[in-house]
PDB file of C-alpha atoms in Angstrom:
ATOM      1  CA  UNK A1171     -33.918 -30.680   5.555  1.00  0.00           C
ATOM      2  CA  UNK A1172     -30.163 -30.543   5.606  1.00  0.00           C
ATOM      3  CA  UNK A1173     -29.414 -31.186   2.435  1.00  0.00           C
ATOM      4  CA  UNK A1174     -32.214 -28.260   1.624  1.00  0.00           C
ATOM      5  CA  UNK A1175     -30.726 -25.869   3.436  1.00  0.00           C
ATOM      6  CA  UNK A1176     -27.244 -26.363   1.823  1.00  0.00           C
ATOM      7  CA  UNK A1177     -28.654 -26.375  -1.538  1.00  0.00           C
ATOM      8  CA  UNK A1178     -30.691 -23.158  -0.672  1.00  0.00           C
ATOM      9  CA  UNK A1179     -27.310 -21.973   0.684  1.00  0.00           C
ATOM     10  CA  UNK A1180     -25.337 -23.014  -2.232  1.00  0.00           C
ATOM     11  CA  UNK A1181     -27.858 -21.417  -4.836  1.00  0.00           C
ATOM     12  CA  UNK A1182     -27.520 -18.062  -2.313  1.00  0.00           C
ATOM     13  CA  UNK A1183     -23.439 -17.877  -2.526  1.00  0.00           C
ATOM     14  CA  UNK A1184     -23.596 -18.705  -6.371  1.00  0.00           C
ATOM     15  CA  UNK A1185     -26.356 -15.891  -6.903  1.00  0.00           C
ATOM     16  CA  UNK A1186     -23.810 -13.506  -5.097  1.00  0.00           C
ATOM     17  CA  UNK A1187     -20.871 -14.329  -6.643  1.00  0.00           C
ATOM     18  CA  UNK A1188     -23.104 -13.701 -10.247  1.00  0.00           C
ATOM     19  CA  UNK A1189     -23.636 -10.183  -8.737  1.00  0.00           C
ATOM     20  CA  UNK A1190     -20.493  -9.714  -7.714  1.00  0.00           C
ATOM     21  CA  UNK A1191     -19.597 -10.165 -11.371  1.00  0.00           C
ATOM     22  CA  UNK A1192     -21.868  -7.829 -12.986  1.00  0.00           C
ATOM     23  CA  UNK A1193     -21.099  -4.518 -10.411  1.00  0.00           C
ATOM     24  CA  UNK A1194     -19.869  -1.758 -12.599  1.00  0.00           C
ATOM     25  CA  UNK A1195     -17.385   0.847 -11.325  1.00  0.00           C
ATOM     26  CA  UNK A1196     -19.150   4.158 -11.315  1.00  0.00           C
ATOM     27  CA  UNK A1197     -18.134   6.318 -14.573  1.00  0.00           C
ATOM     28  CA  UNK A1198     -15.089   8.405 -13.975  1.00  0.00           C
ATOM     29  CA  UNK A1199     -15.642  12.100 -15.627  1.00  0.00           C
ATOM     30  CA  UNK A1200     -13.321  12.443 -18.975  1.00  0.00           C
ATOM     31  CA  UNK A1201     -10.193  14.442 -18.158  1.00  0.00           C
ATOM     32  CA  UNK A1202      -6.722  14.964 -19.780  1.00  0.00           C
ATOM     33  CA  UNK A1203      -4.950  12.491 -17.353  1.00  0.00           C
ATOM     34  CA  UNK A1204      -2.213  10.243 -19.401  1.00  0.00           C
ATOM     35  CA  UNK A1205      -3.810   7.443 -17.656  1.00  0.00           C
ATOM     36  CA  UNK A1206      -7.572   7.647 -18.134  1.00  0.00           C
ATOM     37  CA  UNK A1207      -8.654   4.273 -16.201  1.00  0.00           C
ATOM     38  CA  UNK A1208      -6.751   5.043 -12.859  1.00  0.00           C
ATOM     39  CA  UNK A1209      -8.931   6.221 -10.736  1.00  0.00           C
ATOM     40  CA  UNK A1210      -9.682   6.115  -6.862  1.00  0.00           C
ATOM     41  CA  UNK A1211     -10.707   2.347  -7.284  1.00  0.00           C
ATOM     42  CA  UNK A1212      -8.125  -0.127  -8.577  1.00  0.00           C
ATOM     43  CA  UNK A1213      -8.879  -3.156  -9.644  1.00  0.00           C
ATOM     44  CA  UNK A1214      -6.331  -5.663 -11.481  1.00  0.00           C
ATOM     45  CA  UNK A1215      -7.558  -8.962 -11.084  1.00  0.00           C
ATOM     46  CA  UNK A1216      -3.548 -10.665 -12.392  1.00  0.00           C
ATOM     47  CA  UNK A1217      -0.761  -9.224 -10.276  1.00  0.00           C
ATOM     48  CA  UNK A1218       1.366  -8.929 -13.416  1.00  0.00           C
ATOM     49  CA  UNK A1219       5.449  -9.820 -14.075  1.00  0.00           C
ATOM     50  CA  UNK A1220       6.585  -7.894 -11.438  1.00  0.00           C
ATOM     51  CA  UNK A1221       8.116  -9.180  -8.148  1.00  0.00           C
ATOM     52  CA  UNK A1222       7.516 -12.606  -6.672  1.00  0.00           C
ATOM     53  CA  UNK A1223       4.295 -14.012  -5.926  1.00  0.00           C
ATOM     54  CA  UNK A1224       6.111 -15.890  -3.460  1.00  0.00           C
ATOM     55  CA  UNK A1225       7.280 -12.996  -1.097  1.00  0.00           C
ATOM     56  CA  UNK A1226       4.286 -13.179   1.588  1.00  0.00           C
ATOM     57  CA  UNK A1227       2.857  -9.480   1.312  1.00  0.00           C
ATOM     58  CA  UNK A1228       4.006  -8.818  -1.792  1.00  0.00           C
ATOM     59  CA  UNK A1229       1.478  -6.300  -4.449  1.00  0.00           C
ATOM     60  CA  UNK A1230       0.902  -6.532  -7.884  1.00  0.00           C
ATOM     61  CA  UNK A1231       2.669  -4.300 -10.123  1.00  0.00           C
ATOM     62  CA  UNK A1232       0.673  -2.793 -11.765  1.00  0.00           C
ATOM     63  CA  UNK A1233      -0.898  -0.050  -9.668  1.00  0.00           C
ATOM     64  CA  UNK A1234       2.822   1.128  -9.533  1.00  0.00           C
ATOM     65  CA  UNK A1235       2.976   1.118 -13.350  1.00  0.00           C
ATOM     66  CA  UNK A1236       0.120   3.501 -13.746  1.00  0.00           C
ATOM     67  CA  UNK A1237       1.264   5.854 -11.126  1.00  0.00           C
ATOM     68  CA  UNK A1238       4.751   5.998 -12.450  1.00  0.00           C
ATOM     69  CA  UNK A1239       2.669   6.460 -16.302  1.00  0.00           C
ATOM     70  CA  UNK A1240       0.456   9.533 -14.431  1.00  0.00           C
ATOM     71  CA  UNK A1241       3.010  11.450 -12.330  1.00  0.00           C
ATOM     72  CA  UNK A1242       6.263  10.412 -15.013  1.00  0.00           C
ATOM     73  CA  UNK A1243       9.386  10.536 -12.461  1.00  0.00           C
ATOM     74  CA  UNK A1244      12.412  10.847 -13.766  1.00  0.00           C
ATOM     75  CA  UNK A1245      13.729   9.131 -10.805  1.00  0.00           C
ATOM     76  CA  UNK A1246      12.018   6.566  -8.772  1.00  0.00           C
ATOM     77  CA  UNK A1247      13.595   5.427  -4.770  1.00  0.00           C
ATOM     78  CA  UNK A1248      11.303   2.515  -3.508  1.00  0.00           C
ATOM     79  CA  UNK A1249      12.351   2.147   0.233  1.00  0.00           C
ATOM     80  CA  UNK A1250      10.657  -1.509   1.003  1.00  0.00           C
ATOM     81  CA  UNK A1251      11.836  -3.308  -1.989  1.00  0.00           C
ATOM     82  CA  UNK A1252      10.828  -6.458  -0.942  1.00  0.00           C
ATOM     83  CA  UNK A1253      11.071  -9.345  -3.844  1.00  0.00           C
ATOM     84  CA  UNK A1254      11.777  -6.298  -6.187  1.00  0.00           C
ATOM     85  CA  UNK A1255       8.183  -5.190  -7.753  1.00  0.00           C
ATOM     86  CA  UNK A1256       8.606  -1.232  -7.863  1.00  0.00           C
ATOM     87  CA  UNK A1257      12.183  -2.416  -9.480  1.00  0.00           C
ATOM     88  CA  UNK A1258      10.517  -4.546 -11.942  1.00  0.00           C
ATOM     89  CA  UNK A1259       8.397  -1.610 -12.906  1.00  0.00           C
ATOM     90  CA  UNK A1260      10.855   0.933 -13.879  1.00  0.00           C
ATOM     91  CA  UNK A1261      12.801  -1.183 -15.421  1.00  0.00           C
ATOM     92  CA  UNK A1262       9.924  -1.777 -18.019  1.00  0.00           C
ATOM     93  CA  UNK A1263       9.063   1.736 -18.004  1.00  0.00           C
ATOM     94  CA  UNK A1264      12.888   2.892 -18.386  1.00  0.00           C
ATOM     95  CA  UNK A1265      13.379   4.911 -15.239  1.00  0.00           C
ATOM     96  CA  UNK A1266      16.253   4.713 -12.649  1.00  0.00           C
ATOM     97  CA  UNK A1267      15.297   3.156  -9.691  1.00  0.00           C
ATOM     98  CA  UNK A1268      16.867   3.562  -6.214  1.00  0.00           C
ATOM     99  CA  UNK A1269      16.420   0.772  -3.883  1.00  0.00           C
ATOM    100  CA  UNK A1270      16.681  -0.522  -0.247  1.00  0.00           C
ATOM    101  CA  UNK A1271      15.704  -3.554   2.100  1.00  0.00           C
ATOM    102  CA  UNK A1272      16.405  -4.162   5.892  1.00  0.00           C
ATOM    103  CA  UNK A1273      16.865  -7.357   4.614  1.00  0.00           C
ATOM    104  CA  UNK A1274      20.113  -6.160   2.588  1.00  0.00           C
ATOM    105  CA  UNK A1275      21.077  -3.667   5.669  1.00  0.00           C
ATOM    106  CA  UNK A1276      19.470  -0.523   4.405  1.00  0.00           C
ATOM    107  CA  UNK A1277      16.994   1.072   7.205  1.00  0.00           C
ATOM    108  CA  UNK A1278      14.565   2.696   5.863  1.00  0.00           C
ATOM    109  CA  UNK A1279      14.224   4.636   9.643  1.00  0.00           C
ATOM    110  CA  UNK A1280      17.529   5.712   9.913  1.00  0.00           C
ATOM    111  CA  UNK A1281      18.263   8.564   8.028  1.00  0.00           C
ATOM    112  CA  UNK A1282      21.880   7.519   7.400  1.00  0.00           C
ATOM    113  CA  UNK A1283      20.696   5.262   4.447  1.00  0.00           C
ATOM    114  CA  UNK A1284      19.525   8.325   2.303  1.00  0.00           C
ATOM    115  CA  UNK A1285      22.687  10.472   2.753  1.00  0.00           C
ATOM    116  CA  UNK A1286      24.429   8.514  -0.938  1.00  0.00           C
ATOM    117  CA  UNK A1287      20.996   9.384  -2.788  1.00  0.00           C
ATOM    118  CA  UNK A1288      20.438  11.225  -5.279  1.00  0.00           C
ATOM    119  CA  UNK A1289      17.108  13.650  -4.973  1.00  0.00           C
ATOM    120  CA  UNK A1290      13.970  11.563  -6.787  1.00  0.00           C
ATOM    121  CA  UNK A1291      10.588  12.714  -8.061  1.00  0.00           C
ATOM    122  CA  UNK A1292       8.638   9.288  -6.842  1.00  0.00           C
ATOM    123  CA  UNK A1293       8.928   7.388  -3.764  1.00  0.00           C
ATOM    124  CA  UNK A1294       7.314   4.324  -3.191  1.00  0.00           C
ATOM    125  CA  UNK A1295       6.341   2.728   0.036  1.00  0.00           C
ATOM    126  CA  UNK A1296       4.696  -0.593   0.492  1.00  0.00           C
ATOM    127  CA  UNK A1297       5.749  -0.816   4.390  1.00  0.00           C
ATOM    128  CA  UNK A1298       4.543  -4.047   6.423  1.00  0.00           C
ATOM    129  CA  UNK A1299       0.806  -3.813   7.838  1.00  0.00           C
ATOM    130  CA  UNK A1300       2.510  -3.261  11.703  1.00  0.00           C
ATOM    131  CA  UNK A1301       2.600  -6.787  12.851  1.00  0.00           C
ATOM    132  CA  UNK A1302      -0.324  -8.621  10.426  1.00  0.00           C
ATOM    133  CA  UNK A1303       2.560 -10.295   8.880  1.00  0.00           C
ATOM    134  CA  UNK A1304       5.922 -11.020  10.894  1.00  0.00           C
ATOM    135  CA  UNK A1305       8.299 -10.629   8.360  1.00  0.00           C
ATOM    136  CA  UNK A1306      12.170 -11.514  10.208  1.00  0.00           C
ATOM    137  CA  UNK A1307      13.693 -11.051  13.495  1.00  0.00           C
ATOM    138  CA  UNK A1308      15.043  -8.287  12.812  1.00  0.00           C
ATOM    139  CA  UNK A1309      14.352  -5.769  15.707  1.00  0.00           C
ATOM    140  CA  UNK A1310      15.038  -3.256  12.856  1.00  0.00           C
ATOM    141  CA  UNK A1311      11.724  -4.100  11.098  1.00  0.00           C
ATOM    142  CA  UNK A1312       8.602  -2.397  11.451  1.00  0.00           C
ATOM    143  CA  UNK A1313       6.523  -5.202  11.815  1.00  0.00           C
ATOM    144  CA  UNK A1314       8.303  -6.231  14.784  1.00  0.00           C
ATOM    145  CA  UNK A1315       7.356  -2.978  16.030  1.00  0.00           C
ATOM    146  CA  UNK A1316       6.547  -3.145  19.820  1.00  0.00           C
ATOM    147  CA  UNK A1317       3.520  -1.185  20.093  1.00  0.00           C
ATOM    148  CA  UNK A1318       1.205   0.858  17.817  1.00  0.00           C
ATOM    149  CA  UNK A1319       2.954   4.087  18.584  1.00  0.00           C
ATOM    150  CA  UNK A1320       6.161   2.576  18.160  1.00  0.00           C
ATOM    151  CA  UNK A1321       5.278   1.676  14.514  1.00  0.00           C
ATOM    152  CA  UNK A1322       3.706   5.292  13.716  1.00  0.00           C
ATOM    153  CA  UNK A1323       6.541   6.864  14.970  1.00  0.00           C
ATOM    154  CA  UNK A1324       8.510   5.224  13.266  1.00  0.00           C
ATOM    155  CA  UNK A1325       6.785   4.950   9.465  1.00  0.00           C
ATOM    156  CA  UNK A1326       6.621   8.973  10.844  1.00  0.00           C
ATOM    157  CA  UNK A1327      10.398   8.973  10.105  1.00  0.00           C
ATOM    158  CA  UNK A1328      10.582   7.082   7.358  1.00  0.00           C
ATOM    159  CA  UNK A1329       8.332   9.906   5.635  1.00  0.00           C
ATOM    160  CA  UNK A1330      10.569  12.436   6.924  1.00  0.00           C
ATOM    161  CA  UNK A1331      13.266  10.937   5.498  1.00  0.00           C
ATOM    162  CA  UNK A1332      11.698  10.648   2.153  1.00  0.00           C
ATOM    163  CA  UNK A1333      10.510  14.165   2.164  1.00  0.00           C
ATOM    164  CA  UNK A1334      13.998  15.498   2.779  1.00  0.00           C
ATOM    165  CA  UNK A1335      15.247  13.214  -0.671  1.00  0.00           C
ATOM    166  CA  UNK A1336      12.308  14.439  -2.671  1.00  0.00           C
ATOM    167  CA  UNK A1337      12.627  17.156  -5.529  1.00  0.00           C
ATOM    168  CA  UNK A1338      10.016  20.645  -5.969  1.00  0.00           C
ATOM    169  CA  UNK A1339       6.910  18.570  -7.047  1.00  0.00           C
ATOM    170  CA  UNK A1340       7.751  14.963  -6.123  1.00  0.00           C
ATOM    171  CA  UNK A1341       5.170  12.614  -4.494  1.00  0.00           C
ATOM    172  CA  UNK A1342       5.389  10.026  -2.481  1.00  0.00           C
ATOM    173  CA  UNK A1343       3.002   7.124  -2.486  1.00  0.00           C
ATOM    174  CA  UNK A1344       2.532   4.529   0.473  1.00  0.00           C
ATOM    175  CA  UNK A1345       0.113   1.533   0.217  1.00  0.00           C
ATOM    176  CA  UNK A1346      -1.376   0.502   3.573  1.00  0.00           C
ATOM    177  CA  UNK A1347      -4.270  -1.203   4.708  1.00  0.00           C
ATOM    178  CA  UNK A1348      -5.826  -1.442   8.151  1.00  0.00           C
ATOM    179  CA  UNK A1349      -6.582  -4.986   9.879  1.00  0.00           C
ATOM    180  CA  UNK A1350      -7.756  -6.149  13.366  1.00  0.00           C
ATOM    181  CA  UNK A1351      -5.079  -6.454  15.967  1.00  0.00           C
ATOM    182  CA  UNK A1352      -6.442  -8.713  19.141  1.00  0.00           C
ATOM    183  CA  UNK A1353      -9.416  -7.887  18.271  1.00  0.00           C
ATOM    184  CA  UNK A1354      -8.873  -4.067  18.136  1.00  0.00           C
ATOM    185  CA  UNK A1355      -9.470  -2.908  14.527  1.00  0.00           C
ATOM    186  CA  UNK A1356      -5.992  -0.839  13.563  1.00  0.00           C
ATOM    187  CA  UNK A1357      -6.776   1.868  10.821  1.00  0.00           C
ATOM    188  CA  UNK A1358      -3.385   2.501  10.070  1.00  0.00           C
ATOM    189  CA  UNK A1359      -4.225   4.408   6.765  1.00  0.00           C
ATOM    190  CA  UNK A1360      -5.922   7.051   8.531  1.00  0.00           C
ATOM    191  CA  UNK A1361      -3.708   6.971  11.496  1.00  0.00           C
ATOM    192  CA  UNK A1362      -0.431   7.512   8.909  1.00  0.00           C
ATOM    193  CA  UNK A1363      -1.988  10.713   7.473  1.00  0.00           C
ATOM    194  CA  UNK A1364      -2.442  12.520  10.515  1.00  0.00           C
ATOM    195  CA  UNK A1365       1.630  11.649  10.729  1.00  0.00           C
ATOM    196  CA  UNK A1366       2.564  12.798   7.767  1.00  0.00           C
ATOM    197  CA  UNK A1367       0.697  16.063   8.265  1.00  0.00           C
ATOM    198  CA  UNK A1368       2.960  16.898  11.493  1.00  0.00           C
ATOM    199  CA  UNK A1369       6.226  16.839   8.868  1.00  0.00           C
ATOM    200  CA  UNK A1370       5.155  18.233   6.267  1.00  0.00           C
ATOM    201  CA  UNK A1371       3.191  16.655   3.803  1.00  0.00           C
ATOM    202  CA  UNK A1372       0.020  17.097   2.248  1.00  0.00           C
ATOM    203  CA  UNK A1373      -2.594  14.651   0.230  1.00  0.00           C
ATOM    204  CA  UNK A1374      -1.702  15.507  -3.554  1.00  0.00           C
ATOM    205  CA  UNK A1375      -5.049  13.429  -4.778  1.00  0.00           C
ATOM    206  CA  UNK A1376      -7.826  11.239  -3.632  1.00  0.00           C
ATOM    207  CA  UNK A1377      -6.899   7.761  -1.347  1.00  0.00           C
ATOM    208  CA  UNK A1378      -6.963   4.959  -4.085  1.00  0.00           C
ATOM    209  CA  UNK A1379      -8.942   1.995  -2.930  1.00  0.00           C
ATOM    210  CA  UNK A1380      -6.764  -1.050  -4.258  1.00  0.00           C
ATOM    211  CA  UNK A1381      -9.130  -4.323  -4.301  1.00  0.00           C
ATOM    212  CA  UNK A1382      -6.850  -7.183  -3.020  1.00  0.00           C
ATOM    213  CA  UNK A1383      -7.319  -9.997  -5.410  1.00  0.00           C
ATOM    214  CA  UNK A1384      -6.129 -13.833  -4.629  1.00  0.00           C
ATOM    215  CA  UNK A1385      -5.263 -12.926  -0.515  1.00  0.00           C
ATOM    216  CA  UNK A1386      -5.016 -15.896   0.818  1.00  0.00           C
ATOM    217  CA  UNK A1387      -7.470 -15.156   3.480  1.00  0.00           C
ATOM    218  CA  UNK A1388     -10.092 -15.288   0.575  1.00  0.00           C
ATOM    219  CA  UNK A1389      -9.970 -18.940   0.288  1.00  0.00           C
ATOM    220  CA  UNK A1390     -10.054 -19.553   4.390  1.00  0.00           C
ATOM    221  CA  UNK A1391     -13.273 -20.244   6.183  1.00  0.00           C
ATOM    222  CA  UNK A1392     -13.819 -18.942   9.262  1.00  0.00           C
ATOM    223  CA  UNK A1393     -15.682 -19.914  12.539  1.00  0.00           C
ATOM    224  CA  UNK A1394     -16.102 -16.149  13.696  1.00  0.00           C
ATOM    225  CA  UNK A1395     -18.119 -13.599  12.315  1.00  0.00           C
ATOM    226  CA  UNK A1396     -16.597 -10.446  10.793  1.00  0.00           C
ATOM    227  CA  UNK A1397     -16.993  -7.754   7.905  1.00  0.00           C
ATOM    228  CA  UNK A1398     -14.003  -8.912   5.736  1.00  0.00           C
ATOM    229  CA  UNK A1399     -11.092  -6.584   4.373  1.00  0.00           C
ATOM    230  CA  UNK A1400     -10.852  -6.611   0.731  1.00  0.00           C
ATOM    231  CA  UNK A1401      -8.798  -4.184  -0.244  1.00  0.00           C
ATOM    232  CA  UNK A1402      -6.033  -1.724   0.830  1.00  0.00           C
ATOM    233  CA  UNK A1403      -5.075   2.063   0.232  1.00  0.00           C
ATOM    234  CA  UNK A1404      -2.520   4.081  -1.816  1.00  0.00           C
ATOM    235  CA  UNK A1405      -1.910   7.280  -0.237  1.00  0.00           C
ATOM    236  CA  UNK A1406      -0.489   9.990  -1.860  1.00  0.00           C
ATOM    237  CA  UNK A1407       1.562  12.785  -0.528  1.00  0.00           C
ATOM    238  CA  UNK A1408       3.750  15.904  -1.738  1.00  0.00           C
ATOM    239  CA  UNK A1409       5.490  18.806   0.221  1.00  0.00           C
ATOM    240  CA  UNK A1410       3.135  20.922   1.570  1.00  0.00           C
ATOM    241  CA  UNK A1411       3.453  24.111   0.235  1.00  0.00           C
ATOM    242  CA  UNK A1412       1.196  26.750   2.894  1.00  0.00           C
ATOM    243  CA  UNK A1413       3.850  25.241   5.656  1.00  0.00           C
ATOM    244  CA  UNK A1414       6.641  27.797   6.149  1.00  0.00           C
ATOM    245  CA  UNK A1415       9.010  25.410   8.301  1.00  0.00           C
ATOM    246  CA  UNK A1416       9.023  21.699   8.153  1.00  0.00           C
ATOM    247  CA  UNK A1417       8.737  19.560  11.424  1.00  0.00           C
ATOM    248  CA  UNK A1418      12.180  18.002  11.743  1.00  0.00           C
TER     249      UNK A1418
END
């Protein structure tokens, strides 16, 4: 009976995976965007040449590439480098590219690392999921960010900062995804909006749903039981332009 059952249940996770295969993305309406297949679902199964696989956290590249190929930036600042994706990107695509790390000294938070930049059109922001992932020692870091509110505030000012580099029409892009926190769920995507309303900025577009393909909590097993996270979100801001003042 055993041996049954884990055939039945074998034959049951193979039939799912077969339907997993064959779902369709719903059709996206024909427009005059200069990148026709990004829409509020991305899905890239190879993370591309960008960055290091390596660099625990790190994104594929290629979400990056289409946004850069939609909004065309003349000039790109990516404030979490990390192992250099965003970089990578423009490099390929020919467009200057500001960077900074707290690993190389550059605070994101403190608004002291933006007073050398230029203004630029595209900011990009992959900042650490609070604490999911511990990333140093560095007090500095936002994932060694005391409390919830300590790490909203302070992603808060990072977006401030960011909003006072941007140009008349720039947009600034932040992938984020939520994750359970002692057993508290932590919907930091939604929780980031409602921050970046209070200086200033506005949603320029839908949320873009970016499937996570090869996390390494995919190939885990698990004694608990839980409705898995497969995917994180790109959230898209610009000035917002019915706000006479900005919160500084």
């Amino acid at each position: 009976m055993i041996f049954c059952f884990a055939q039945a249940e074998g034959r049951e996770r193979n039939a799912l995976a077969d339907r997993r295969q064959l779902i369709e993305l719903p059709l996206a309406p024909i427009n005059n965007s200069p990148v026709p297949h990004l829409t509020s679902i991305h899905s890239m199964v190879p993370r591309g040449p960008y960055g290091s696989s390596r660099y625990r956290g790190n994104c594929g590249g290629y979400l990056i590439r289409d946004l850069l190929q939609y909004y065309r930036p003349g000039r790109v600042l990516d404030v979490m480098a990390g192992s250099g994706t965003c970089g990578d990107v423009c490099q390929e695509l020919g467009i200057s590219c500001d960077t900074m790390d707290i690993r190389h000294g550059l605070d994101a938070v403190n608004p002291m690392s933006y007073v050398d930049l230029c203004p630029v059109d595209f900011v990009w922001m992959h900042p650490p999921y609070w604490r999911m992932i511990r990333y140093n020692k560095d007090a500095r870091c936002l994932s060694n960010a005391d409390s919830l509110e300590s790490f909203l505030a302070r992603m808060q000012q990072v977006l401030r900062n960011c909003r006072n580099v941007l140009t008349p029409g720039g947009k600034i892009a932040v992938l984020i995804g939520g994750y359970s926190d002692g057993g508290r769920y932590q919907p930091l995507p939604q929780l980031l909006v409602s921050k970046a309303l209070e200086v200033g900025l506005w949603p320029a577009c839908t949320e873009i749903i970016r499937l996570q393909h090869g996390n390494t909590s995919s190939r885990r097993r698990y004694r608990s039981s839980f409705i898995p996270g497969l995917h994180d979100t790109c959230l898209i801001f610009e000035l917002d332009a019915k706000r006479h003042s900005l919160t500084n």
